[in-house]
PDB file of C-alpha atoms in Angstrom:
ATOM      1  CA  UNK A  12     178.716-202.558 -47.017  1.00  0.00           C
ATOM      2  CA  UNK A  13     177.301-200.334 -44.347  1.00  0.00           C
ATOM      3  CA  UNK A  14     178.177-200.848 -40.702  1.00  0.00           C
ATOM      4  CA  UNK A  15     175.803-202.887 -38.604  1.00  0.00           C
ATOM      5  CA  UNK A  16     175.099-205.539 -41.237  1.00  0.00           C
ATOM      6  CA  UNK A  17     175.374-209.239 -40.691  1.00  0.00           C
ATOM      7  CA  UNK A  18     179.073-210.248 -40.716  1.00  0.00           C
ATOM      8  CA  UNK A  19     178.178-213.504 -42.432  1.00  0.00           C
ATOM      9  CA  UNK A  20     176.463-211.539 -45.231  1.00  0.00           C
ATOM     10  CA  UNK A  21     179.637-209.491 -45.659  1.00  0.00           C
ATOM     11  CA  UNK A  22     181.765-212.663 -45.952  1.00  0.00           C
ATOM     12  CA  UNK A  23     179.330-214.225 -48.415  1.00  0.00           C
ATOM     13  CA  UNK A  24     179.347-211.001 -50.484  1.00  0.00           C
ATOM     14  CA  UNK A  25     183.150-211.155 -50.740  1.00  0.00           C
ATOM     15  CA  UNK A  26     182.989-214.810 -51.747  1.00  0.00           C
ATOM     16  CA  UNK A  27     180.322-214.128 -54.391  1.00  0.00           C
ATOM     17  CA  UNK A  28     182.415-211.274 -55.782  1.00  0.00           C
ATOM     18  CA  UNK A  29     185.482-213.493 -56.170  1.00  0.00           C
ATOM     19  CA  UNK A  30     183.537-216.416 -57.688  1.00  0.00           C
ATOM     20  CA  UNK A  31     181.725-214.235 -60.241  1.00  0.00           C
ATOM     21  CA  UNK A  32     184.901-212.360 -61.207  1.00  0.00           C
ATOM     22  CA  UNK A  33     186.817-215.613 -61.718  1.00  0.00           C
ATOM     23  CA  UNK A  34     183.911-217.140 -63.634  1.00  0.00           C
ATOM     24  CA  UNK A  35     183.708-214.159 -65.974  1.00  0.00           C
ATOM     25  CA  UNK A  36     187.414-214.454 -66.668  1.00  0.00           C
ATOM     26  CA  UNK A  37     187.910-218.227 -66.898  1.00  0.00           C
ATOM     27  CA  UNK A  38     184.601-220.122 -67.139  1.00  0.00           C
ATOM     28  CA  UNK A  39     182.236-218.035 -69.251  1.00  0.00           C
ATOM     29  CA  UNK A  40     183.589-217.472 -72.729  1.00  0.00           C
ATOM     30  CA  UNK A  41     181.165-214.791 -73.855  1.00  0.00           C
ATOM     31  CA  UNK A  42     182.837-212.024 -75.903  1.00  0.00           C
ATOM     32  CA  UNK A  43     180.119-209.586 -74.784  1.00  0.00           C
ATOM     33  CA  UNK A  44     181.572-209.770 -71.259  1.00  0.00           C
ATOM     34  CA  UNK A  45     185.006-208.507 -72.323  1.00  0.00           C
ATOM     35  CA  UNK A  46     186.100-205.669 -70.069  1.00  0.00           C
ATOM     36  CA  UNK A  47     183.394-206.312 -67.426  1.00  0.00           C
ATOM     37  CA  UNK A  48     184.583-205.745 -63.875  1.00  0.00           C
ATOM     38  CA  UNK A  49     182.694-206.656 -60.714  1.00  0.00           C
ATOM     39  CA  UNK A  50     182.997-203.619 -58.449  1.00  0.00           C
ATOM     40  CA  UNK A  51     180.883-204.616 -55.444  1.00  0.00           C
ATOM     41  CA  UNK A  52     178.452-207.227 -54.145  1.00  0.00           C
ATOM     42  CA  UNK A  53     175.875-206.540 -51.456  1.00  0.00           C
ATOM     43  CA  UNK A  54     173.968-209.386 -49.844  1.00  0.00           C
ATOM     44  CA  UNK A  55     170.799-208.825 -47.831  1.00  0.00           C
ATOM     45  CA  UNK A  56     170.918-209.910 -44.192  1.00  0.00           C
ATOM     46  CA  UNK A  57     168.537-212.818 -44.864  1.00  0.00           C
ATOM     47  CA  UNK A  58     170.889-214.101 -47.630  1.00  0.00           C
ATOM     48  CA  UNK A  59     168.077-214.152 -50.196  1.00  0.00           C
ATOM     49  CA  UNK A  60     169.354-211.534 -52.652  1.00  0.00           C
ATOM     50  CA  UNK A  61     172.812-210.539 -53.835  1.00  0.00           C
ATOM     51  CA  UNK A  62     173.149-207.292 -55.786  1.00  0.00           C
ATOM     52  CA  UNK A  63     176.176-207.490 -58.037  1.00  0.00           C
ATOM     53  CA  UNK A  64     177.493-204.108 -59.214  1.00  0.00           C
ATOM     54  CA  UNK A  65     179.542-204.141 -62.392  1.00  0.00           C
ATOM     55  CA  UNK A  66     181.168-201.730 -64.787  1.00  0.00           C
ATOM     56  CA  UNK A  67     182.765-202.067 -68.187  1.00  0.00           C
ATOM     57  CA  UNK A  68     185.718-200.431 -69.831  1.00  0.00           C
ATOM     58  CA  UNK A  69     184.563-199.926 -73.402  1.00  0.00           C
ATOM     59  CA  UNK A  70     185.813-198.396 -76.603  1.00  0.00           C
ATOM     60  CA  UNK A  71     185.322-194.670 -77.080  1.00  0.00           C
ATOM     61  CA  UNK A  72     181.989-193.927 -78.724  1.00  0.00           C
ATOM     62  CA  UNK A  73     180.678-197.477 -78.344  1.00  0.00           C
ATOM     63  CA  UNK A  74     180.157-197.584 -74.566  1.00  0.00           C
ATOM     64  CA  UNK A  75     176.346-197.557 -74.620  1.00  0.00           C
ATOM     65  CA  UNK A  76     176.025-200.439 -77.068  1.00  0.00           C
ATOM     66  CA  UNK A  77     178.686-202.511 -75.323  1.00  0.00           C
ATOM     67  CA  UNK A  78     177.010-201.878 -71.964  1.00  0.00           C
ATOM     68  CA  UNK A  79     173.647-203.105 -73.291  1.00  0.00           C
ATOM     69  CA  UNK A  80     175.198-206.253 -74.756  1.00  0.00           C
ATOM     70  CA  UNK A  81     177.089-206.945 -71.513  1.00  0.00           C
ATOM     71  CA  UNK A  82     173.874-206.500 -69.493  1.00  0.00           C
ATOM     72  CA  UNK A  83     172.138-209.010 -71.791  1.00  0.00           C
ATOM     73  CA  UNK A  84     175.017-211.486 -71.390  1.00  0.00           C
ATOM     74  CA  UNK A  85     174.934-211.153 -67.593  1.00  0.00           C
ATOM     75  CA  UNK A  86     171.162-211.672 -67.553  1.00  0.00           C
ATOM     76  CA  UNK A  87     171.506-214.795 -69.716  1.00  0.00           C
ATOM     77  CA  UNK A  88     174.314-216.235 -67.582  1.00  0.00           C
ATOM     78  CA  UNK A  89     172.645-215.444 -64.240  1.00  0.00           C
ATOM     79  CA  UNK A  90     171.576-219.050 -63.622  1.00  0.00           C
ATOM     80  CA  UNK A  91     174.992-220.477 -64.499  1.00  0.00           C
ATOM     81  CA  UNK A  92     176.730-217.944 -62.241  1.00  0.00           C
ATOM     82  CA  UNK A  93     174.315-218.707 -59.391  1.00  0.00           C
ATOM     83  CA  UNK A  94     175.048-222.433 -59.631  1.00  0.00           C
ATOM     84  CA  UNK A  95     178.813-221.720 -59.676  1.00  0.00           C
ATOM     85  CA  UNK A  96     178.431-219.567 -56.552  1.00  0.00           C
ATOM     86  CA  UNK A  97     176.435-222.359 -54.861  1.00  0.00           C
ATOM     87  CA  UNK A  98     179.111-224.948 -55.703  1.00  0.00           C
ATOM     88  CA  UNK A  99     182.027-222.802 -54.491  1.00  0.00           C
ATOM     89  CA  UNK A 100     180.326-221.404 -51.388  1.00  0.00           C
ATOM     90  CA  UNK A 101     178.675-224.606 -50.193  1.00  0.00           C
ATOM     91  CA  UNK A 102     175.580-222.711 -49.087  1.00  0.00           C
ATOM     92  CA  UNK A 103     172.260-224.383 -48.334  1.00  0.00           C
ATOM     93  CA  UNK A 104     170.483-221.505 -50.070  1.00  0.00           C
ATOM     94  CA  UNK A 105     172.290-219.609 -52.809  1.00  0.00           C
ATOM     95  CA  UNK A 106     171.178-215.962 -53.089  1.00  0.00           C
ATOM     96  CA  UNK A 107     169.401-214.761 -56.212  1.00  0.00           C
ATOM     97  CA  UNK A 108     171.805-212.644 -58.277  1.00  0.00           C
ATOM     98  CA  UNK A 109     170.695-209.213 -59.402  1.00  0.00           C
ATOM     99  CA  UNK A 110     173.084-207.319 -61.708  1.00  0.00           C
ATOM    100  CA  UNK A 111     173.201-203.520 -61.570  1.00  0.00           C
ATOM    101  CA  UNK A 112     175.453-201.272 -63.618  1.00  0.00           C
ATOM    102  CA  UNK A 113     177.712-199.238 -61.320  1.00  0.00           C
ATOM    103  CA  UNK A 114     177.481-195.530 -62.168  1.00  0.00           C
ATOM    104  CA  UNK A 115     180.185-194.474 -59.692  1.00  0.00           C
ATOM    105  CA  UNK A 116     183.212-194.724 -62.055  1.00  0.00           C
ATOM    106  CA  UNK A 117     181.488-192.530 -64.666  1.00  0.00           C
ATOM    107  CA  UNK A 118     180.463-189.996 -62.049  1.00  0.00           C
ATOM    108  CA  UNK A 119     183.992-190.014 -60.643  1.00  0.00           C
ATOM    109  CA  UNK A 120     185.340-189.127 -64.091  1.00  0.00           C
ATOM    110  CA  UNK A 121     182.900-186.209 -64.335  1.00  0.00           C
ATOM    111  CA  UNK A 122     183.942-184.981 -60.898  1.00  0.00           C
ATOM    112  CA  UNK A 123     187.609-185.211 -61.868  1.00  0.00           C
ATOM    113  CA  UNK A 124     186.883-183.100 -64.966  1.00  0.00           C
ATOM    114  CA  UNK A 125     185.097-180.477 -62.854  1.00  0.00           C
ATOM    115  CA  UNK A 126     187.988-180.393 -60.392  1.00  0.00           C
ATOM    116  CA  UNK A 127     190.499-179.992 -63.245  1.00  0.00           C
ATOM    117  CA  UNK A 128     188.559-176.953 -64.542  1.00  0.00           C
ATOM    118  CA  UNK A 129     188.438-175.463 -61.026  1.00  0.00           C
ATOM    119  CA  UNK A 130     192.181-175.999 -60.588  1.00  0.00           C
ATOM    120  CA  UNK A 131     192.865-174.227 -63.903  1.00  0.00           C
ATOM    121  CA  UNK A 132     190.705-171.263 -62.806  1.00  0.00           C
ATOM    122  CA  UNK A 133     192.544-171.082 -59.490  1.00  0.00           C
ATOM    123  CA  UNK A 134     195.894-171.016 -61.288  1.00  0.00           C
ATOM    124  CA  UNK A 135     194.664-168.264 -63.626  1.00  0.00           C
ATOM    125  CA  UNK A 136     193.498-166.175 -60.652  1.00  0.00           C
ATOM    126  CA  UNK A 137     196.827-166.708 -58.889  1.00  0.00           C
ATOM    127  CA  UNK A 138     198.650-165.503 -62.011  1.00  0.00           C
ATOM    128  CA  UNK A 139     196.462-162.386 -62.127  1.00  0.00           C
ATOM    129  CA  UNK A 140     197.081-161.681 -58.449  1.00  0.00           C
ATOM    130  CA  UNK A 141     200.868-161.698 -58.868  1.00  0.00           C
ATOM    131  CA  UNK A 142     200.956-158.366 -60.702  1.00  0.00           C
ATOM    132  CA  UNK A 143     197.974-156.790 -58.958  1.00  0.00           C
ATOM    133  CA  UNK A 144     198.187-153.755 -56.699  1.00  0.00           C
ATOM    134  CA  UNK A 145     195.854-152.572 -53.991  1.00  0.00           C
ATOM    135  CA  UNK A 146     193.293-149.909 -54.904  1.00  0.00           C
ATOM    136  CA  UNK A 147     193.988-148.070 -51.638  1.00  0.00           C
ATOM    137  CA  UNK A 148     196.613-148.523 -48.996  1.00  0.00           C
ATOM    138  CA  UNK A 149     198.245-151.906 -48.793  1.00  0.00           C
ATOM    139  CA  UNK A 150     197.264-152.092 -45.123  1.00  0.00           C
ATOM    140  CA  UNK A 151     194.091-150.044 -44.461  1.00  0.00           C
ATOM    141  CA  UNK A 152     193.900-150.887 -40.745  1.00  0.00           C
ATOM    142  CA  UNK A 153     195.120-148.782 -37.821  1.00  0.00           C
ATOM    143  CA  UNK A 154     197.971-150.130 -35.786  1.00  0.00           C
ATOM    144  CA  UNK A 155     198.824-149.532 -32.124  1.00  0.00           C
ATOM    145  CA  UNK A 156     202.178-147.868 -32.896  1.00  0.00           C
ATOM    146  CA  UNK A 157     200.609-145.047 -35.003  1.00  0.00           C
ATOM    147  CA  UNK A 158     199.682-141.720 -33.316  1.00  0.00           C
ATOM    148  CA  UNK A 159     195.964-141.107 -33.092  1.00  0.00           C
ATOM    149  CA  UNK A 160     194.363-137.943 -34.498  1.00  0.00           C
ATOM    150  CA  UNK A 161     192.067-136.150 -32.037  1.00  0.00           C
ATOM    151  CA  UNK A 162     188.407-135.824 -32.950  1.00  0.00           C
ATOM    152  CA  UNK A 163     188.472-132.030 -32.800  1.00  0.00           C
ATOM    153  CA  UNK A 164     191.665-131.689 -34.839  1.00  0.00           C
ATOM    154  CA  UNK A 165     192.009-132.920 -38.408  1.00  0.00           C
ATOM    155  CA  UNK A 166     195.238-134.179 -39.978  1.00  0.00           C
ATOM    156  CA  UNK A 167     195.659-130.925 -41.946  1.00  0.00           C
ATOM    157  CA  UNK A 168     195.528-128.806 -38.764  1.00  0.00           C
ATOM    158  CA  UNK A 169     191.981-127.446 -39.135  1.00  0.00           C
ATOM    159  CA  UNK A 170     189.323-128.128 -36.570  1.00  0.00           C
ATOM    160  CA  UNK A 171     186.288-130.206 -37.299  1.00  0.00           C
ATOM    161  CA  UNK A 172     184.179-127.825 -35.160  1.00  0.00           C
ATOM    162  CA  UNK A 173     184.813-124.957 -37.595  1.00  0.00           C
ATOM    163  CA  UNK A 174     183.654-127.080 -40.496  1.00  0.00           C
ATOM    164  CA  UNK A 175     180.495-128.115 -38.657  1.00  0.00           C
ATOM    165  CA  UNK A 176     179.723-124.507 -37.650  1.00  0.00           C
ATOM    166  CA  UNK A 177     179.336-123.532 -41.294  1.00  0.00           C
ATOM    167  CA  UNK A 178     176.613-126.119 -41.730  1.00  0.00           C
ATOM    168  CA  UNK A 179     174.928-125.599 -38.382  1.00  0.00           C
ATOM    169  CA  UNK A 180     173.430-122.181 -39.068  1.00  0.00           C
ATOM    170  CA  UNK A 181     169.780-122.160 -38.077  1.00  0.00           C
ATOM    171  CA  UNK A 182     167.464-122.674 -40.989  1.00  0.00           C
ATOM    172  CA  UNK A 183     164.598-120.313 -41.633  1.00  0.00           C
ATOM    173  CA  UNK A 184     161.443-122.396 -41.633  1.00  0.00           C
ATOM    174  CA  UNK A 185     157.925-121.024 -41.840  1.00  0.00           C
ATOM    175  CA  UNK A 186     155.826-123.197 -39.531  1.00  0.00           C
ATOM    176  CA  UNK A 187     152.698-121.048 -39.857  1.00  0.00           C
ATOM    177  CA  UNK A 188     151.633-122.645 -43.123  1.00  0.00           C
ATOM    178  CA  UNK A 189     150.661-126.264 -43.468  1.00  0.00           C
ATOM    179  CA  UNK A 190     151.648-128.347 -46.433  1.00  0.00           C
ATOM    180  CA  UNK A 191     149.355-128.267 -49.442  1.00  0.00           C
ATOM    181  CA  UNK A 192     148.576-131.984 -49.111  1.00  0.00           C
ATOM    182  CA  UNK A 193     146.603-131.394 -45.899  1.00  0.00           C
ATOM    183  CA  UNK A 194     144.426-128.768 -47.564  1.00  0.00           C
ATOM    184  CA  UNK A 195     143.275-131.262 -50.175  1.00  0.00           C
ATOM    185  CA  UNK A 196     141.785-133.528 -47.497  1.00  0.00           C
TER     186      UNK A 196
END
């Protein structure tokens, strides 16, 4: 239940959960309800409606059919369960029971599968990294303890100014003629 709800509604929800779970196990003898688990109950603040969330552990490949039959059994036994809740709780007004299948366990299984695949990929990448070498230097950054090379002097002893002088010769441009594009206008 979310914070800020009626504390009495929270207590009634816990009571309804226990009564329905015990009734499914001991009172109702419907084989369609085998493996049904009540996961949560939420009661509205005005105590008029109780949403009962349930899930079922079914046989592999038959989950959909078993879920439909269990939903039918819960719908048929709704009145009986409501009267059992009213007897055990001693409430003046017993909430109407609404059964909803809880999708969270199935989604949790899917998330666990996704996480298992991601973990396998991480392990594969870690195994590849063990034998890997750097494409350049292992540490490409300058450190304070290394001597700095002056801007005008290269590491091989030549000067950068001599290299730039070869490229800095003035270019011979003819500015008297205009480009051919302007003539077309």
